[in-house]
XYZ file of N, CA and C in Angstrom:
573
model
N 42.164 -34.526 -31.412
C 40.858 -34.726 -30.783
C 41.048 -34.834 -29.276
N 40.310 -34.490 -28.444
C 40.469 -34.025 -27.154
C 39.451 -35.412 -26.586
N 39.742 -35.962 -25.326
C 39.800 -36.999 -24.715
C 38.463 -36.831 -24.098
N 37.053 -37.893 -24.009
C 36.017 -37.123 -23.208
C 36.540 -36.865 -21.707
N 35.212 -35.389 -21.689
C 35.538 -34.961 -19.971
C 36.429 -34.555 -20.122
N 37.086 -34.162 -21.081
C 38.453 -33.190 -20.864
C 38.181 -31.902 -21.172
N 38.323 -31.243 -19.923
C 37.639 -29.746 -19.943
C 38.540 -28.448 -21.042
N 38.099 -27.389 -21.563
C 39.010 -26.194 -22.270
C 37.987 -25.441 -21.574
N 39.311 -24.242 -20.776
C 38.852 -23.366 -19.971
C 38.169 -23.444 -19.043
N 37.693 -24.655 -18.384
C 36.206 -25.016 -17.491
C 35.601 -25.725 -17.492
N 35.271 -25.625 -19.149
C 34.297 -26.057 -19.886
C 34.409 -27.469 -20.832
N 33.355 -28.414 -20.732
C 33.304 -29.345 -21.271
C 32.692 -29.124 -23.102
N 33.925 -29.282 -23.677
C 33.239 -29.213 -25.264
C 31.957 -29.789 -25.819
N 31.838 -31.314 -24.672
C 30.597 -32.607 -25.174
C 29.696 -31.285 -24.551
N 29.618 -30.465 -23.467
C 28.394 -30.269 -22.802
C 28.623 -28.361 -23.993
N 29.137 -28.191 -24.207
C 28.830 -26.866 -25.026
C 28.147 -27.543 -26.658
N 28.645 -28.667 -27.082
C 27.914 -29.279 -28.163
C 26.396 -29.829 -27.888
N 26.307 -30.262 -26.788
C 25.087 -30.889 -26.555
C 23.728 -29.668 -26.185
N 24.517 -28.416 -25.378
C 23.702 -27.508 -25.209
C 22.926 -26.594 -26.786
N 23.727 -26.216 -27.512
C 24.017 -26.095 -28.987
C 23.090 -26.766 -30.123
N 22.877 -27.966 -29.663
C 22.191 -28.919 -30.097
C 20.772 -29.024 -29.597
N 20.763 -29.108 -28.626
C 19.218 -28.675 -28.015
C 18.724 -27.586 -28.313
N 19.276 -26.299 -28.173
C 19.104 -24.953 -28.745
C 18.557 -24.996 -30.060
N 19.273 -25.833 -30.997
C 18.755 -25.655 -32.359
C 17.541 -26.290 -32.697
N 16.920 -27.250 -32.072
C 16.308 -28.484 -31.938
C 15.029 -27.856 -31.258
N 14.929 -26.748 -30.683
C 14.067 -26.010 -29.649
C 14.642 -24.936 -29.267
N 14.542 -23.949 -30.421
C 14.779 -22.685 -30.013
C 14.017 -21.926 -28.852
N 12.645 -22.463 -28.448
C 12.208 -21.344 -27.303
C 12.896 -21.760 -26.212
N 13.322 -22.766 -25.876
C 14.617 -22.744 -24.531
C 15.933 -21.920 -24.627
N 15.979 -20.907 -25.617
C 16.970 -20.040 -25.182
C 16.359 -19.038 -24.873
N 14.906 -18.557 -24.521
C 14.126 -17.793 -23.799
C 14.545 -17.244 -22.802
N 15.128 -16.611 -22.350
C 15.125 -16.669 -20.784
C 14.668 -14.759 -19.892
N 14.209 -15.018 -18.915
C 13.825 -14.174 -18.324
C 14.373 -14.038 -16.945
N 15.215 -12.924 -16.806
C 16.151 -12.707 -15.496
C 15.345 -11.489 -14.986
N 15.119 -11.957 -13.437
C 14.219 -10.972 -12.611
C 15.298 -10.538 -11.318
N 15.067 -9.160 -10.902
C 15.863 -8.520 -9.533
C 14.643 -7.892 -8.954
N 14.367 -7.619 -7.128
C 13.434 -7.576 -6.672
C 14.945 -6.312 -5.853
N 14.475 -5.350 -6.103
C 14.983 -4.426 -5.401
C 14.435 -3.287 -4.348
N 14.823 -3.018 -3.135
C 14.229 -1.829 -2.002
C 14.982 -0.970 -1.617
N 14.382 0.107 -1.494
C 15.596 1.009 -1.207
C 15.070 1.176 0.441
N 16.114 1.602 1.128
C 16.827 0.794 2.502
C 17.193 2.142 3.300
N 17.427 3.074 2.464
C 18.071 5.082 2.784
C 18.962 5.598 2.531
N 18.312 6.923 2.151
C 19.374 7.525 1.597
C 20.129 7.241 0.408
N 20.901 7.217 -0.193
C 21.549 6.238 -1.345
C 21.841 4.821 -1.154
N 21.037 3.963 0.013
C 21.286 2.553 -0.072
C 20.080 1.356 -0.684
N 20.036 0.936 -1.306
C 18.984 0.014 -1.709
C 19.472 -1.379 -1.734
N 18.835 -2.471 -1.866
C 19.170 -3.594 -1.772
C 18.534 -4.610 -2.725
N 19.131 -5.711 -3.636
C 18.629 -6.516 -4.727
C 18.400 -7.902 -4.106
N 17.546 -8.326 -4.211
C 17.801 -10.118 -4.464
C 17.571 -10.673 -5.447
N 18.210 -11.520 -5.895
C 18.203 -11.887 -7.157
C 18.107 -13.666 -7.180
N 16.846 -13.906 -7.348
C 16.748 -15.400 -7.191
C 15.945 -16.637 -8.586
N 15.047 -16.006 -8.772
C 14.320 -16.868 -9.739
C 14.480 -16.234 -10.785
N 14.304 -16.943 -12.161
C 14.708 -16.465 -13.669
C 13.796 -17.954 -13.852
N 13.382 -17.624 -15.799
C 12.354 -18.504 -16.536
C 13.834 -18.636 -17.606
N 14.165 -20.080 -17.848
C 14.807 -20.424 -18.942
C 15.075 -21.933 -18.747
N 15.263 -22.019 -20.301
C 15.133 -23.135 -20.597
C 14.101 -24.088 -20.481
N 12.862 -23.096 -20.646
C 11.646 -23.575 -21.122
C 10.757 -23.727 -19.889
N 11.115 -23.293 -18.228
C 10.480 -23.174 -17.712
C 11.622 -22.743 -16.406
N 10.794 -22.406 -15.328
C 11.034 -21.420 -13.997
C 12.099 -22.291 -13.722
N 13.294 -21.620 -13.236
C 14.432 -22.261 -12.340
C 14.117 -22.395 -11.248
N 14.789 -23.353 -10.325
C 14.477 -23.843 -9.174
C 15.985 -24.087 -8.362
N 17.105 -23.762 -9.068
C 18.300 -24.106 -8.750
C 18.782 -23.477 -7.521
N 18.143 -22.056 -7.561
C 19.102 -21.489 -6.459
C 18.483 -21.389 -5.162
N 18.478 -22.038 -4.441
C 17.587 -22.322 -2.844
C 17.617 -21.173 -2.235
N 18.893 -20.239 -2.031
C 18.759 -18.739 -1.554
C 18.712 -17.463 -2.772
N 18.734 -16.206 -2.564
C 18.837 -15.467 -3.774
C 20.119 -15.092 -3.141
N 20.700 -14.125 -3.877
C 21.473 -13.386 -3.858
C 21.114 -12.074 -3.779
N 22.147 -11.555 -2.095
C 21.594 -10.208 -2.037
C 22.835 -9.854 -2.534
N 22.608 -8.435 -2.754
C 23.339 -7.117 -3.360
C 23.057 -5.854 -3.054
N 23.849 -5.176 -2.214
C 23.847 -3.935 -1.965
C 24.300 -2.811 -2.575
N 23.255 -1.998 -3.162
C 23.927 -1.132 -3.454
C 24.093 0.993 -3.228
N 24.988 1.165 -3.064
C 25.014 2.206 -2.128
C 25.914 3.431 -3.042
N 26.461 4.325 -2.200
C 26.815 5.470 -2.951
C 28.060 5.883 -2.156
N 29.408 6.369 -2.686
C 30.390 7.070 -1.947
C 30.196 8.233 -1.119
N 30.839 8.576 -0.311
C 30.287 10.007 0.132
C 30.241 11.086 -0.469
N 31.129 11.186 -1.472
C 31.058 12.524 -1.864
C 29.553 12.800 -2.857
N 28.706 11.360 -3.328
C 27.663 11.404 -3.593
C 26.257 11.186 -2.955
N 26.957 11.806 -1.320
C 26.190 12.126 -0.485
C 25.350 10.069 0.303
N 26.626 9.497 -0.020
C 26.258 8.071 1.136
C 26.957 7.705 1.793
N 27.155 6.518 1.998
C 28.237 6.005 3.192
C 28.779 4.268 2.735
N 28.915 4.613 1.447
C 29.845 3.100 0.960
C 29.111 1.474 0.937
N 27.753 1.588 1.011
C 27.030 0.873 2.096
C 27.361 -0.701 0.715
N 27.619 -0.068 -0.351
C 28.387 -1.484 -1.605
C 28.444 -0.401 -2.812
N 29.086 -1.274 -3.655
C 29.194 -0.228 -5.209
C 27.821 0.505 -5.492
N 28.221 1.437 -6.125
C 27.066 2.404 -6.960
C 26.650 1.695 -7.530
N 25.429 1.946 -8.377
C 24.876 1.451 -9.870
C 25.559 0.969 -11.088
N 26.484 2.692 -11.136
C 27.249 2.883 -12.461
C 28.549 1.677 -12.040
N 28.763 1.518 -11.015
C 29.932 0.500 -10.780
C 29.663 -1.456 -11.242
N 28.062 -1.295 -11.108
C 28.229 -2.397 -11.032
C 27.246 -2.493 -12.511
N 27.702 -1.384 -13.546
C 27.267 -1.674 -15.073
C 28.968 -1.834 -15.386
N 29.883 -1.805 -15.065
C 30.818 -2.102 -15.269
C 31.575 -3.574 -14.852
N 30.910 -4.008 -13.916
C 31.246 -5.407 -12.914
C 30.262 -6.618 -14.074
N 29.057 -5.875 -14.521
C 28.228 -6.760 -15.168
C 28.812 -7.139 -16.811
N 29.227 -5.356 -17.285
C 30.018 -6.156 -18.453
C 31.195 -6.718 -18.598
N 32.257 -6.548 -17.354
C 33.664 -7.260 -17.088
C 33.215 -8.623 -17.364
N 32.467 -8.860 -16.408
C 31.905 -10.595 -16.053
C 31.278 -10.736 -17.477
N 30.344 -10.726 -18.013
C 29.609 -10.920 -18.952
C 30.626 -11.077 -20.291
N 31.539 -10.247 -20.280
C 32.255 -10.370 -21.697
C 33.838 -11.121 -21.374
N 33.925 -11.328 -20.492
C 35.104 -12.474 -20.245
C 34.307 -13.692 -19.885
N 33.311 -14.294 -19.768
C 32.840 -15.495 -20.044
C 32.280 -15.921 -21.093
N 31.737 -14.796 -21.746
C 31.694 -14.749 -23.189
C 32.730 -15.236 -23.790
N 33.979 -14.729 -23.091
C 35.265 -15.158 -24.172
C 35.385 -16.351 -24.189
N 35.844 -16.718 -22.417
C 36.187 -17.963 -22.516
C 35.503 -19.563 -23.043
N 34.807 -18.707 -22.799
C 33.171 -20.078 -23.349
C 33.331 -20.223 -25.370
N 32.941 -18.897 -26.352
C 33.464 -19.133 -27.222
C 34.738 -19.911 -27.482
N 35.830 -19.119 -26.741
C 37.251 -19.992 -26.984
C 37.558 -21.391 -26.477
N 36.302 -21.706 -25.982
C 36.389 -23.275 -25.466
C 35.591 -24.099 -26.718
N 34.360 -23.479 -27.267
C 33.744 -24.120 -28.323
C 34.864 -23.921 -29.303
N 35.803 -23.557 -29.238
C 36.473 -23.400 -30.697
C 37.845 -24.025 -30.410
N 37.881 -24.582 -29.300
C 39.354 -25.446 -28.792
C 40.435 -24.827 -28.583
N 40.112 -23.629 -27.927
C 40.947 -21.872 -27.857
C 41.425 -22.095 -26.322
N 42.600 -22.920 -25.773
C 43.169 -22.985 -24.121
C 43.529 -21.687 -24.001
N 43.137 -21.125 -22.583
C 43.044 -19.790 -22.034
C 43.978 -20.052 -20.827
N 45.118 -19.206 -20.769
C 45.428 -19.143 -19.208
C 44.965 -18.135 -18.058
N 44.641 -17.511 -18.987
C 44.388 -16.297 -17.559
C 43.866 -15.119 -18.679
N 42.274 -14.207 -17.916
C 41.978 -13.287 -18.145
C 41.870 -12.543 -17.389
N 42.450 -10.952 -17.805
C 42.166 -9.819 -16.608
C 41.461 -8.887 -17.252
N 41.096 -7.978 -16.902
C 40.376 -7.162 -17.374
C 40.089 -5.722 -16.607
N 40.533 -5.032 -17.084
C 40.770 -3.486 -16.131
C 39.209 -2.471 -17.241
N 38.385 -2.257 -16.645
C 37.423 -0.981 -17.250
C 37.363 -0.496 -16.292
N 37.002 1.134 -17.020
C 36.551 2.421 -16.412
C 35.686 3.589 -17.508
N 35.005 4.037 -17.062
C 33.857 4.962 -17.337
C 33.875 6.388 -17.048
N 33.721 6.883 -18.336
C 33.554 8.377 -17.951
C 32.626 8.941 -17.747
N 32.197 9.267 -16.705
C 30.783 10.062 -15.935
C 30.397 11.400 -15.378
N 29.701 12.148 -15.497
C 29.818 13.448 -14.864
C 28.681 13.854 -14.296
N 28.214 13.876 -13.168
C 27.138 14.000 -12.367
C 26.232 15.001 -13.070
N 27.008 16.069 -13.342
C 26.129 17.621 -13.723
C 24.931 16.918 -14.229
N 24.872 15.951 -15.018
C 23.552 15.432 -15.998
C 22.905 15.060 -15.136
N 23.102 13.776 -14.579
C 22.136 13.059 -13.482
C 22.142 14.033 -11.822
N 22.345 15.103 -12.293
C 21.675 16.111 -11.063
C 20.973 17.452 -11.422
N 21.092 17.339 -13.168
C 20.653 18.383 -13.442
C 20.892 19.371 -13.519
N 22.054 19.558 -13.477
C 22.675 21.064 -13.283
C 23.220 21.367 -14.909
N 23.245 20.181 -15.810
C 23.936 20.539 -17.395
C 22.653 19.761 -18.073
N 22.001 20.236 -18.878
C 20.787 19.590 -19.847
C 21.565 18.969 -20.877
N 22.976 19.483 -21.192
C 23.479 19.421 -22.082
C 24.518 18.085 -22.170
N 24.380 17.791 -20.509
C 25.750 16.800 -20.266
C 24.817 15.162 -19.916
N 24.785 14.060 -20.696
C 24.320 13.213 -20.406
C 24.389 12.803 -18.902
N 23.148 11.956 -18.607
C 22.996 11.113 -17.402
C 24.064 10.383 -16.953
N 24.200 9.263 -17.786
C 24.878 8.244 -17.711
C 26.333 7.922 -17.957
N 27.083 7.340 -18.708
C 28.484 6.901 -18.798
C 28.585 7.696 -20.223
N 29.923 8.622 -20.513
C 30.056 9.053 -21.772
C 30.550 8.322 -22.616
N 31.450 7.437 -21.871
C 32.332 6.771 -22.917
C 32.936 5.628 -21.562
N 33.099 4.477 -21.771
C 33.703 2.684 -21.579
C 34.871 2.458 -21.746
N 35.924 2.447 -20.797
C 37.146 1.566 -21.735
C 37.602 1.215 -21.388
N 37.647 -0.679 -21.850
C 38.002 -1.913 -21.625
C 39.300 -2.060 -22.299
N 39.899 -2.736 -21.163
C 41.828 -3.526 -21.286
C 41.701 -4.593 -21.100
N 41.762 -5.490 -21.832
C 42.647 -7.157 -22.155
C 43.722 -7.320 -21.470
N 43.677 -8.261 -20.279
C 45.344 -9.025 -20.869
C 45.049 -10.286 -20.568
N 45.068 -10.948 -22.001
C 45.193 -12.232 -22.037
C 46.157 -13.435 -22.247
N 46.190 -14.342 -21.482
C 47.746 -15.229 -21.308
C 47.512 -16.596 -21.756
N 48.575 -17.226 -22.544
C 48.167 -18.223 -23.054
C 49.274 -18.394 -23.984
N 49.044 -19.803 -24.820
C 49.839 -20.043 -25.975
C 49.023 -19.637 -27.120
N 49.021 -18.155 -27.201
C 48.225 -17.430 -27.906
C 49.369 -16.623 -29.198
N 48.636 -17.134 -30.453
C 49.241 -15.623 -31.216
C 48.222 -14.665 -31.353
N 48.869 -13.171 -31.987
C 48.510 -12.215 -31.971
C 46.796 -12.401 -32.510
N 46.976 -13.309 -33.589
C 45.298 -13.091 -34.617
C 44.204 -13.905 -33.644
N 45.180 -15.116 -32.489
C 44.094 -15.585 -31.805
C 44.012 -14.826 -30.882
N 44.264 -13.747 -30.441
C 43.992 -12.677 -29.047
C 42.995 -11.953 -29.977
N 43.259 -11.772 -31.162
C 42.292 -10.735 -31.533
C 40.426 -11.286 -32.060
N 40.684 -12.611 -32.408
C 39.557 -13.720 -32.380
C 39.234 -13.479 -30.906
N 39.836 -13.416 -29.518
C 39.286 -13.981 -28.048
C 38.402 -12.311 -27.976
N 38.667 -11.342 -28.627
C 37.715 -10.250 -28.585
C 36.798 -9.844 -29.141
N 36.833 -10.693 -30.369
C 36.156 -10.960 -30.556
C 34.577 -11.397 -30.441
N 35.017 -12.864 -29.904
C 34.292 -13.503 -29.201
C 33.739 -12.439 -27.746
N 34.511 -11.771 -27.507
C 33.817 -11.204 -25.996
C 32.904 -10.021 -26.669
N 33.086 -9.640 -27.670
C 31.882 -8.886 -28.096
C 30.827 -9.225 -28.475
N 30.390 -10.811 -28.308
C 28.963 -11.355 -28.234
C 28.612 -11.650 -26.893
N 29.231 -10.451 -26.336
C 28.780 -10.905 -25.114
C 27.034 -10.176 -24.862
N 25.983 -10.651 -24.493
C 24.875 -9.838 -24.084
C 24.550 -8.414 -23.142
N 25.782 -8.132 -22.704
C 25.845 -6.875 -21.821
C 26.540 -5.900 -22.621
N 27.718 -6.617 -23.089
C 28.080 -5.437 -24.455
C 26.737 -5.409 -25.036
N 26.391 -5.995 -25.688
C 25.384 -5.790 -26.429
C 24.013 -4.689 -25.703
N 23.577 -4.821 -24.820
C 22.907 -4.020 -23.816
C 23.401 -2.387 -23.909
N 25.262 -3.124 -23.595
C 25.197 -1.686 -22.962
C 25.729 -0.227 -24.472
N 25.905 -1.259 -25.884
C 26.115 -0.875 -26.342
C 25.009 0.012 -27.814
N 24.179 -1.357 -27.266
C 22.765 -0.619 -28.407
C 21.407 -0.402 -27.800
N 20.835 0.670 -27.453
C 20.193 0.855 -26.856
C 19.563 0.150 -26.728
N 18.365 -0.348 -25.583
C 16.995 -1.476 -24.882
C 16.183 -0.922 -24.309
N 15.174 -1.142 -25.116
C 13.214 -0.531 -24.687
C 13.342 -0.730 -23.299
N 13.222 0.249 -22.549
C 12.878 0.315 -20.886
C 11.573 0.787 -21.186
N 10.446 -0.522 -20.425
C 9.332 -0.035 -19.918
C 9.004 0.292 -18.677
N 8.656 1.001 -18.100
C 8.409 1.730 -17.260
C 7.425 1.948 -16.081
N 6.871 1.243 -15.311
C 5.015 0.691 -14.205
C 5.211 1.096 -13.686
N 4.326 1.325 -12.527
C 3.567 1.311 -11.429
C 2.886 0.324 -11.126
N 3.428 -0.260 -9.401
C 2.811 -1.384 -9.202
C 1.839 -0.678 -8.137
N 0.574 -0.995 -7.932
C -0.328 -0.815 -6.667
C 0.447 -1.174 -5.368
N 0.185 -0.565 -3.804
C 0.846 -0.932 -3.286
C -0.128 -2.708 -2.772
N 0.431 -3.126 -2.152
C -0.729 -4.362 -1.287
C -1.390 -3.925 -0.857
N -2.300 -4.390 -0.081
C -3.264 -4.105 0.561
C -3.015 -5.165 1.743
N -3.211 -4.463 2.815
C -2.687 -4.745 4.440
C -4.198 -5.211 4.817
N -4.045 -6.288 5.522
C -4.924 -7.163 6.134
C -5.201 -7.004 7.403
């Protein structure tokens, strides 16, 4: 039995039980609604902020600034580096997303982690998203994610820690398709 306040991976077991517990107790607080307010800026540069989200049963208030994010295009896709592409940072979202996934499972399950790395890359081919192949998808053809995980780990618990990273919500996203709806907002009206 592990000592209170004694963290695995980060993470406090009392505060992954207690969260767990509320969850079950009041399922609409695992609701949550994540918003990005994005402009495009020229040429292949646009820009995100990312500040307010609805969870846990009502509007966050935590983060006093947002977070900007730039995102831009290499040259040879006709920009000037101005931050990662799109497609770069569907790869940054499921790195992150499915190695905290891990470690968080492997902390509810008393799983000590020393170190995660994680190398992905994506196979992509413009012809689609420029139109030049009808035949050649838009987007990423194919994903592929490398482990290396360190620890006083055996083989069946490395293969449990991937487990676990496949509940991650971005795998999940990026792996089964999600209803994109699609608006038009009016512009304002200038005073």
């Amino acid at each position: 039995m592990e000592a209170p306040n004694q963290q695995v991976n980060g993470f406090k077991p009392e505060d992954i039980t207690a969260t767990i517990n509320a969850l079950k107790e009041n399922p609409a607080m695992a609701k949550f609604e994540w918003r990005v307010r994005n402009k495009w800026i020229n040429g292949g540069h646009n820009r995100s902020n990312i500040q307010d989200f609805y969870g846990g049963g009502k509007e966050d208030t935590s983060r006093t600034r947002p977070f900007v994010v730039d995102n831009g295009e290499p040259p040879i896709l006709l920009g000037n580096n101005e931050g990662p592409n799109p497609v770069e940072f569907i790869l940054h979202g499921l790195a992150g997303c499915m190695t905290t996934t891990m470690v968080l499972h492997a902390a509810a399950h008393g799983i000590p982690i020393d170190s995660v790395e994680t190398k992905l890359s994506g196979d992509w081919d413009a012809q689609g998203f420029l139109g030049l192949d009808p035949t050649v998808r838009n987007g990423y053809k194919q994903i592929h994610i490398d482990f290396k995980i360190e620890g006083d780990l055996t083989d069946s618990q490395k293969e449990q820690l991937i487990s676990f990273a496949q509940k991650s919500p971005v795998y999940d996203i990026v792996t089964h398709g999600v209803p994109v709806n699609i608006g038009l907002q009016e512009p304002e009206a200038v005073a």
